[in-house]
PDB file of C-alpha atoms in Angstrom:
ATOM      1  CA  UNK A 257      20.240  28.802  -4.771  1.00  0.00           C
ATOM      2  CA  UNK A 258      23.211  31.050  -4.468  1.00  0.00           C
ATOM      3  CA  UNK A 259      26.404  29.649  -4.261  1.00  0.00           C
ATOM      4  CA  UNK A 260      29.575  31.078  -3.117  1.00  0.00           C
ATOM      5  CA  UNK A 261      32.803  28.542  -3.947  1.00  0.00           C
ATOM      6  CA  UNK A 262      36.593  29.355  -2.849  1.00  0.00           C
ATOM      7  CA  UNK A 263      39.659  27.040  -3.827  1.00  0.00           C
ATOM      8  CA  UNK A 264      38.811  24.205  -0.982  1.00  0.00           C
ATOM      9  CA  UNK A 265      42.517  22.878  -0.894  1.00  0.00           C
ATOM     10  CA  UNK A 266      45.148  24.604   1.388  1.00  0.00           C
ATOM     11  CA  UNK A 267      47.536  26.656  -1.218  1.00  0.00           C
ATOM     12  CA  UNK A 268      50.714  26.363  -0.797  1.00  0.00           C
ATOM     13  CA  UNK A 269      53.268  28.452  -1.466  1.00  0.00           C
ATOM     14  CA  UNK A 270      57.380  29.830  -1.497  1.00  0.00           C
ATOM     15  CA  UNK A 271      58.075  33.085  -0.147  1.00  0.00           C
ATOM     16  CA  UNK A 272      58.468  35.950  -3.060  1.00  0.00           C
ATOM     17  CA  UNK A 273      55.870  34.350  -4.900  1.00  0.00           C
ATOM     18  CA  UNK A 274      52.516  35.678  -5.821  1.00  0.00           C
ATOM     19  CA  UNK A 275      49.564  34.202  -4.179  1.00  0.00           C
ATOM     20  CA  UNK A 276      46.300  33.918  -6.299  1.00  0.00           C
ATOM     21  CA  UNK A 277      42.764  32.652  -4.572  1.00  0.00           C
ATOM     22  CA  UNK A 278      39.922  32.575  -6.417  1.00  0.00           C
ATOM     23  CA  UNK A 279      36.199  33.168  -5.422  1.00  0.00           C
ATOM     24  CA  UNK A 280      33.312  32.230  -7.598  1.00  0.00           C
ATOM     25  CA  UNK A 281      29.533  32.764  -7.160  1.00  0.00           C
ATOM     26  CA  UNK A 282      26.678  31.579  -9.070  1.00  0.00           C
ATOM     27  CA  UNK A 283      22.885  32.918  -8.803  1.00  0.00           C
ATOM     28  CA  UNK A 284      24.635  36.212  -7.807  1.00  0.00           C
ATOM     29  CA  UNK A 285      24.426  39.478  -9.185  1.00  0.00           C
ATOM     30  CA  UNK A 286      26.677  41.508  -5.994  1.00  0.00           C
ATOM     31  CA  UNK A 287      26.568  45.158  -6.360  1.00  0.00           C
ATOM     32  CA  UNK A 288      30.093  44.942  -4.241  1.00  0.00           C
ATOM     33  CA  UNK A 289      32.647  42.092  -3.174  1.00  0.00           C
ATOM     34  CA  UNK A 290      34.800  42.376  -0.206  1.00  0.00           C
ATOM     35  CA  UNK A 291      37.534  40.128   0.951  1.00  0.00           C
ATOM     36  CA  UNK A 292      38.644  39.371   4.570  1.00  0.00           C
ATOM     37  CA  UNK A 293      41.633  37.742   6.186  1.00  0.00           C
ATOM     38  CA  UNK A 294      40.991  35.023   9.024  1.00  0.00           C
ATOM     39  CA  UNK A 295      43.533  33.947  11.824  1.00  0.00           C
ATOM     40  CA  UNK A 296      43.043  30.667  13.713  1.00  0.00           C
ATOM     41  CA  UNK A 297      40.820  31.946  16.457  1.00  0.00           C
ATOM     42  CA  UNK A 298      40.257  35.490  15.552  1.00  0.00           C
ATOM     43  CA  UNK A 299      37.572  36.874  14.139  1.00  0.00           C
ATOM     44  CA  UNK A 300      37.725  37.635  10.133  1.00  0.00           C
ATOM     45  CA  UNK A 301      39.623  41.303   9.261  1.00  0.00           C
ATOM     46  CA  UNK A 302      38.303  43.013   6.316  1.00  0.00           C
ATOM     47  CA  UNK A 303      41.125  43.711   3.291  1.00  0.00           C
ATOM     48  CA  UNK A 304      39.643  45.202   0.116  1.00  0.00           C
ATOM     49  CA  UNK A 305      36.345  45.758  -1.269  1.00  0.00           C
ATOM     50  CA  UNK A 306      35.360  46.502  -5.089  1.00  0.00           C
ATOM     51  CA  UNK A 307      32.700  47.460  -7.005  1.00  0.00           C
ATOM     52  CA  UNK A 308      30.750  45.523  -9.814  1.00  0.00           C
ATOM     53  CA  UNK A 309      32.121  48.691 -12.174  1.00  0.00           C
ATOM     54  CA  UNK A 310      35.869  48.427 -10.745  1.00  0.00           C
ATOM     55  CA  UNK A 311      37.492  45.836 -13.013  1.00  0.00           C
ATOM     56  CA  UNK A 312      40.356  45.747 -10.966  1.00  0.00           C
ATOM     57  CA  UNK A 313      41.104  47.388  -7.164  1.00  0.00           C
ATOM     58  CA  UNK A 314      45.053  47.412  -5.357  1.00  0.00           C
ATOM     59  CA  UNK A 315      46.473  48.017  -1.971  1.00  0.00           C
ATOM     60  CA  UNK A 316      49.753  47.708  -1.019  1.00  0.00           C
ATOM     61  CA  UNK A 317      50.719  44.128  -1.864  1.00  0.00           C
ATOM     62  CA  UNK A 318      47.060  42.841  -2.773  1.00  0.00           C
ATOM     63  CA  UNK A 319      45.426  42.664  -6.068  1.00  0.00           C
ATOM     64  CA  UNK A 320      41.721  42.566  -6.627  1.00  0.00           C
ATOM     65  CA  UNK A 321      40.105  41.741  -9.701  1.00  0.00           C
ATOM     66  CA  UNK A 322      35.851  41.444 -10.489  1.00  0.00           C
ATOM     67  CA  UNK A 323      34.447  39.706 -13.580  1.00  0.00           C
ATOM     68  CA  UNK A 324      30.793  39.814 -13.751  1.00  0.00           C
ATOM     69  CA  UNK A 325      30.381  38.131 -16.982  1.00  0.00           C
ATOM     70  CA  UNK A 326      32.559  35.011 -15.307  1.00  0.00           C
ATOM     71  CA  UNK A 327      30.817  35.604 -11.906  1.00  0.00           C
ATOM     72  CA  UNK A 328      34.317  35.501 -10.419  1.00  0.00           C
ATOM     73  CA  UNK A 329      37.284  37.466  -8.373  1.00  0.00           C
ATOM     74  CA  UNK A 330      40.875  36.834  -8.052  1.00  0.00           C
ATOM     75  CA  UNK A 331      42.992  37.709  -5.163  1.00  0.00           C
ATOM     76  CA  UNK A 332      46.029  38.157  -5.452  1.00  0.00           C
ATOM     77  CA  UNK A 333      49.294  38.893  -2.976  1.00  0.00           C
ATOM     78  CA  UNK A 334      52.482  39.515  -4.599  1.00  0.00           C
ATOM     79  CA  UNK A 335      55.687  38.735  -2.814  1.00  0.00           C
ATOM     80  CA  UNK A 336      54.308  36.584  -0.560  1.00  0.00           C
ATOM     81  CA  UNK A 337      55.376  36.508   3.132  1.00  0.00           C
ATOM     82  CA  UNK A 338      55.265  33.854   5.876  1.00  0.00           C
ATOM     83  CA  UNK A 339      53.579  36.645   7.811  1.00  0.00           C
ATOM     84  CA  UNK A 340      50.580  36.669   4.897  1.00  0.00           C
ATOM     85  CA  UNK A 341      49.745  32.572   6.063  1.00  0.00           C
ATOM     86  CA  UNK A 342      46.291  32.837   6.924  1.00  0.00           C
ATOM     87  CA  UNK A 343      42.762  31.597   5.271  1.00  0.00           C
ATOM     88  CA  UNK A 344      41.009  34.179   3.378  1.00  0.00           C
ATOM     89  CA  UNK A 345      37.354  34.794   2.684  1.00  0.00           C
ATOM     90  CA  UNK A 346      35.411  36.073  -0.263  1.00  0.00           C
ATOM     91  CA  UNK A 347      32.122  37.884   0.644  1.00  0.00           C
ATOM     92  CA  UNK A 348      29.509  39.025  -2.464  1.00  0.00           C
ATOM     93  CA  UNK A 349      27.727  41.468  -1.135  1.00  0.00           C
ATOM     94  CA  UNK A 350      23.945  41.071  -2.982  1.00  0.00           C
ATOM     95  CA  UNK A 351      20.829  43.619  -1.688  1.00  0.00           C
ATOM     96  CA  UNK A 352      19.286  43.033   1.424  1.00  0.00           C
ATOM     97  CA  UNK A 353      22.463  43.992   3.504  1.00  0.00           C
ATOM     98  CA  UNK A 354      23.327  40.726   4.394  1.00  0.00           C
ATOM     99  CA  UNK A 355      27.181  39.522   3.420  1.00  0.00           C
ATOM    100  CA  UNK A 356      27.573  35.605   2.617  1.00  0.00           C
ATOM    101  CA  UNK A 357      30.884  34.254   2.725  1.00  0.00           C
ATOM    102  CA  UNK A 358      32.780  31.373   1.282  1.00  0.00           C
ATOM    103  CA  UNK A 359      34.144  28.718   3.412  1.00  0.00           C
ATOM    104  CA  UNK A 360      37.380  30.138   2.266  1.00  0.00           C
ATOM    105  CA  UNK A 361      40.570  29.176   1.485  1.00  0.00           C
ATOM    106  CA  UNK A 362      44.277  28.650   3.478  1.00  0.00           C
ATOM    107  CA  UNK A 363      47.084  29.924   2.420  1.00  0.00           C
ATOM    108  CA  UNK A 364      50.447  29.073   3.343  1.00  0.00           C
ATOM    109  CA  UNK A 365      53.895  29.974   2.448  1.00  0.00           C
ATOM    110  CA  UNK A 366      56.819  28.927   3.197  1.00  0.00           C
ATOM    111  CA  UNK A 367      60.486  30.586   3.848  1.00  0.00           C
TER     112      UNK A 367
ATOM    113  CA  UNK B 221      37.400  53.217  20.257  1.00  0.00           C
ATOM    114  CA  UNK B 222      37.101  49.759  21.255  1.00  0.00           C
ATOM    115  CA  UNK B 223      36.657  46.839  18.581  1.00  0.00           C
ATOM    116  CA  UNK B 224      33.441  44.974  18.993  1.00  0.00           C
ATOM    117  CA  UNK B 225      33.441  42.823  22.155  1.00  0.00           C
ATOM    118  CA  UNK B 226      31.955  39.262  22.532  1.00  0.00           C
ATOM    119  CA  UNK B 227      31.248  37.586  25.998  1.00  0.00           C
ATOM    120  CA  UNK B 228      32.075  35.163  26.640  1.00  0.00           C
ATOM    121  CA  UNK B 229      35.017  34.382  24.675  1.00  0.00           C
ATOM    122  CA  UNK B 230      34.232  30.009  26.150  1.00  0.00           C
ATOM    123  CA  UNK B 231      31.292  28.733  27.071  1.00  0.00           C
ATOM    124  CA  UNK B 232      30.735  25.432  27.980  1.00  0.00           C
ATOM    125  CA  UNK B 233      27.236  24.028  28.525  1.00  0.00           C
ATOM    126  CA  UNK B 234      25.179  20.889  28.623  1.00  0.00           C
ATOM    127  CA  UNK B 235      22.579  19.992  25.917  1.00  0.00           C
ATOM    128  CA  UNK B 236      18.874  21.142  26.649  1.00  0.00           C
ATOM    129  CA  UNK B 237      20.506  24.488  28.751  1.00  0.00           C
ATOM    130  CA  UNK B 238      19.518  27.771  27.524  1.00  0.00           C
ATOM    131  CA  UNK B 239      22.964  29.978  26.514  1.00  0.00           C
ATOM    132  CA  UNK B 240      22.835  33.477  26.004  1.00  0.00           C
ATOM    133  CA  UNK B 241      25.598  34.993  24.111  1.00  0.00           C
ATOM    134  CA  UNK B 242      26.572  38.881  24.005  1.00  0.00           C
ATOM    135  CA  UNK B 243      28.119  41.247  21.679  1.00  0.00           C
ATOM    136  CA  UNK B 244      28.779  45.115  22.564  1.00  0.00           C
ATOM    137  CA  UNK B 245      29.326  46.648  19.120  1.00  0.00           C
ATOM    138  CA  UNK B 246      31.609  49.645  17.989  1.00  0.00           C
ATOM    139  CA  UNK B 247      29.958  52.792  19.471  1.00  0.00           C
ATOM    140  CA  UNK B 248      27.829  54.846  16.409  1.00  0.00           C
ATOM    141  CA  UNK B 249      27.279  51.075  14.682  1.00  0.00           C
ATOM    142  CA  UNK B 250      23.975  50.895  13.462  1.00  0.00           C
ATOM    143  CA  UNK B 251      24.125  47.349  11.617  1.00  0.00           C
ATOM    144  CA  UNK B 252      24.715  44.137  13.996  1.00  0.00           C
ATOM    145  CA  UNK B 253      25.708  40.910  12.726  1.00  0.00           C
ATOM    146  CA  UNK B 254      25.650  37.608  14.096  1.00  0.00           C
ATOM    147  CA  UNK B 255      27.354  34.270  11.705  1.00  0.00           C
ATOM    148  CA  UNK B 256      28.023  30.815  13.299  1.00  0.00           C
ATOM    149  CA  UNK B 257      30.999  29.107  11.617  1.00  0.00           C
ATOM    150  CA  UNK B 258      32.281  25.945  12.198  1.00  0.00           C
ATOM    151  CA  UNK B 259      35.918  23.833  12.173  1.00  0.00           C
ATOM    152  CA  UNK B 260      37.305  24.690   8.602  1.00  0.00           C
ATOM    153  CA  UNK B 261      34.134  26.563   7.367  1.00  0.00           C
ATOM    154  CA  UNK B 262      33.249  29.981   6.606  1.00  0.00           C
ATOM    155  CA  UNK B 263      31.286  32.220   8.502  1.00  0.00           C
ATOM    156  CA  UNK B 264      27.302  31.018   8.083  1.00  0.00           C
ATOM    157  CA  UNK B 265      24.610  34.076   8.549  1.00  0.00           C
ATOM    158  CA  UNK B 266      22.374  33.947  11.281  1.00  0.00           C
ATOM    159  CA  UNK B 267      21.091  37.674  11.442  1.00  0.00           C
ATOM    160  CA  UNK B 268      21.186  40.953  10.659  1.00  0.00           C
ATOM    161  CA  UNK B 269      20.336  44.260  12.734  1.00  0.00           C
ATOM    162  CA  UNK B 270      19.805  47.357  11.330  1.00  0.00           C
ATOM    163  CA  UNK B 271      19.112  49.797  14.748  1.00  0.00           C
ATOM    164  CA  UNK B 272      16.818  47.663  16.814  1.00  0.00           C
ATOM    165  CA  UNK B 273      15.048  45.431  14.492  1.00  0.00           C
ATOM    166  CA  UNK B 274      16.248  42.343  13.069  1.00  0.00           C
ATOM    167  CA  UNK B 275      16.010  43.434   9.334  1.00  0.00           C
ATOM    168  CA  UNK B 276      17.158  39.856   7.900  1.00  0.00           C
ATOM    169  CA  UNK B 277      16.691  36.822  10.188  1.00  0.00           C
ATOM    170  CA  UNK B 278      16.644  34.128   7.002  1.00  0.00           C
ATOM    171  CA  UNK B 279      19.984  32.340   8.369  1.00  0.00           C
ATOM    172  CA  UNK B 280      18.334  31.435  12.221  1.00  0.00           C
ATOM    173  CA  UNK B 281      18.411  27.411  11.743  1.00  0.00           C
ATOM    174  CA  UNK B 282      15.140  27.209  13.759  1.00  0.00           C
ATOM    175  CA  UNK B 283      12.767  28.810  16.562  1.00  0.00           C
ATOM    176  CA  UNK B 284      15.506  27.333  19.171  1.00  0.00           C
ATOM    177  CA  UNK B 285      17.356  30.779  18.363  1.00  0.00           C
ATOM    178  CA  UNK B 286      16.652  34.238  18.463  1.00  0.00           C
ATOM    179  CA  UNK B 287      18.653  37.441  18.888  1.00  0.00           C
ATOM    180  CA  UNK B 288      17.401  40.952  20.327  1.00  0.00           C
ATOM    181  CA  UNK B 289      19.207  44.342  20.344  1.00  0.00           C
ATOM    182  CA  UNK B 290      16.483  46.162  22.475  1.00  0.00           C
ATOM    183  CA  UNK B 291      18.478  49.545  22.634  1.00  0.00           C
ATOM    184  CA  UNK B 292      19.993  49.685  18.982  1.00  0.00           C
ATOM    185  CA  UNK B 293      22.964  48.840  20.443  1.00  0.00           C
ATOM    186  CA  UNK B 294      24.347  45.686  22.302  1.00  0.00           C
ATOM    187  CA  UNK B 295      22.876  42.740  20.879  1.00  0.00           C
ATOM    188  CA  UNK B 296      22.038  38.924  22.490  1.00  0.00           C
ATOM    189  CA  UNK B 297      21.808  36.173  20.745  1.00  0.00           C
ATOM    190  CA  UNK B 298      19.711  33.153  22.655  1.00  0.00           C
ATOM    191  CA  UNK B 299      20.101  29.451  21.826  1.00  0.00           C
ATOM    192  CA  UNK B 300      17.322  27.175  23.767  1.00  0.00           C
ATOM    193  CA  UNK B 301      17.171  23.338  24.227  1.00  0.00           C
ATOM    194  CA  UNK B 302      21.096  23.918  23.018  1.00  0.00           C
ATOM    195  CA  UNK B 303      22.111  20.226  20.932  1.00  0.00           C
ATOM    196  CA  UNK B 304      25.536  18.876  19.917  1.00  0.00           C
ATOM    197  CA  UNK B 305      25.089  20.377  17.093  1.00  0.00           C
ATOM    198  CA  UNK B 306      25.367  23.760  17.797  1.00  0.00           C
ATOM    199  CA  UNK B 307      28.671  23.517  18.730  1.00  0.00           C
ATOM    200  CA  UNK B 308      30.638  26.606  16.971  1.00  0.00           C
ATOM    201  CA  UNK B 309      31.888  29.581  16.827  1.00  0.00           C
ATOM    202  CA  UNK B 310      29.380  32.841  17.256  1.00  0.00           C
ATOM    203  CA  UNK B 311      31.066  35.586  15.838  1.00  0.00           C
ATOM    204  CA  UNK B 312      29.078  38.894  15.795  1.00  0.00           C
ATOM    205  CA  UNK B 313      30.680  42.173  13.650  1.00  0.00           C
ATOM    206  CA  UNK B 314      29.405  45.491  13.483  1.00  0.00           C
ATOM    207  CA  UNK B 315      29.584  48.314  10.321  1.00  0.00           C
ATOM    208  CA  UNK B 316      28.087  51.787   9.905  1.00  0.00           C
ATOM    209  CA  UNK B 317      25.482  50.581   8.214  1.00  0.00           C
ATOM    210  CA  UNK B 318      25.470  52.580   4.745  1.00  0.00           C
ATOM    211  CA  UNK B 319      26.128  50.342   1.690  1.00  0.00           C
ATOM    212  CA  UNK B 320      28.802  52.827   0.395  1.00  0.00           C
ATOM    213  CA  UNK B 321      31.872  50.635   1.901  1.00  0.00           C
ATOM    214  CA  UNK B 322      30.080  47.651   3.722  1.00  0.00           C
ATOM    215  CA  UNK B 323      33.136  47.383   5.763  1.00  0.00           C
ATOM    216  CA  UNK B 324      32.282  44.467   8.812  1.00  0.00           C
ATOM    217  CA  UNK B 325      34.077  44.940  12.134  1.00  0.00           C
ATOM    218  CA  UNK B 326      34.153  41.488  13.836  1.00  0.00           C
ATOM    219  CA  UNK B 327      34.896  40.532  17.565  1.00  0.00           C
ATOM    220  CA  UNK B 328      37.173  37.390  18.207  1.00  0.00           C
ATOM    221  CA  UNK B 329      33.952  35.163  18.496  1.00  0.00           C
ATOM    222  CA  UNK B 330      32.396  33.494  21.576  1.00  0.00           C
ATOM    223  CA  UNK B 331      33.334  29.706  21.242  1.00  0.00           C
ATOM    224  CA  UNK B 332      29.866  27.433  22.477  1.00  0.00           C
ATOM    225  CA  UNK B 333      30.646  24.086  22.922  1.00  0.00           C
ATOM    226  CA  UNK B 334      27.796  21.503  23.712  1.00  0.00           C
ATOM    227  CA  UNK B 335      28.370  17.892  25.484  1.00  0.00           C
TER     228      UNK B 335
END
């Protein structure tokens, strides 16, 4: 069955230093991946979405990278804030038009 | 415009009552979501709209639920004979429906809790 897995323990982390969560699938072949930032009770926000061609996919502070041969994306934030302390959410999109998500992982970081 | 709206944002009920849940997408929002996600889990699928008919309904955990979006547009998601177990969040999102950005718009979730 398809399987979506996230980094289960909280990560913590100092503030300046680059935050990297990874999200692995297996019996997935997503056309698309998008990840989405989740405050305690708030619904999830959507950050970045890439392509199964786009190795690699930036905004601002955030890093995205897509390996289909290692069924596997990285997220990354570089100098990390308190304000980025939050659990984020991997979602491979596959056809159908349904998106699954991970159970996610929390980050923290500390001043 | 608005964001997508979910009412109500608490709802507390007994077990065997019938709950009806409500989302009120962003305007122009052809696809309709609902996902159920519990204390320190991920959002689970439940449903999937695409205009009025439920185009994926795989995630429904059994005939006690069922969602309808009659007009395209606001949807309701119905929980029978609620249990314990159906305690969670309900969050619904919305998107424009083409598979170009897949971008979800979610509202802040209508919280059920069942004693």
């Amino acid at each position: 069955s398809q399987k979506i897995e996230q980094n289960s323990e909280a990560l913590n982390i100092q503030e300046g230093k680059t935050a990297t969560l990874t999200c692995n699938y297996t019996n997935y072949s997503p056309a698309y991946l998008q990840w989405y930032r989740q405050d305690p009770g708030r619904g999830p926000v959507f950050l970045l979405l890439i392509r199964e061609n786009e190795k690699e996919k930036r905004k601002e502070r955030l890093k995205v990278t897509f390996d289909t041969t290692l069924k596997q994306s990285l997220f990354h934030i570089t100098a990390s804030q308190p304000a980025d302390s939050a659990t984020y959410l991997c979602a491979p999109y596959n056809q159908g038009g349904k998106l699954i998500f991970g159970q996610g992982t929390e980050l923290s970081v500390k001043p | 415009g608005a964001g997508v709206s979910q009412t109500p944002s608490n709802k507390v009920t007994e077990k065997g009552k019938y709950v009806e849940l409500r989302c009120d997408p962003i305007s122009g929002h052809t696809a309709l979501y609902w996902y159920r996600q519990s204390l320190g889990q991920g959002p689970e699928f439940l449903i999937y709209f695409q205009g009025t008919g439920a185009a994926d309904d795989s995630g429904l955990p059994n005939d006690r639920f069922f969602a309808v979006r009659p007009e395209g547009s606001v949807s309701t998601l119905k929980i029978q004979r609620t249990e314990r177990g159906d305690s969670a969040v309900y969050l619904c999102a919305s998107s424009t429906g083409t598979h170009l950005t897949g971008e979800l718009f979610f509202g802040e979730g209508s919280r059920l809790t069942v004693l």
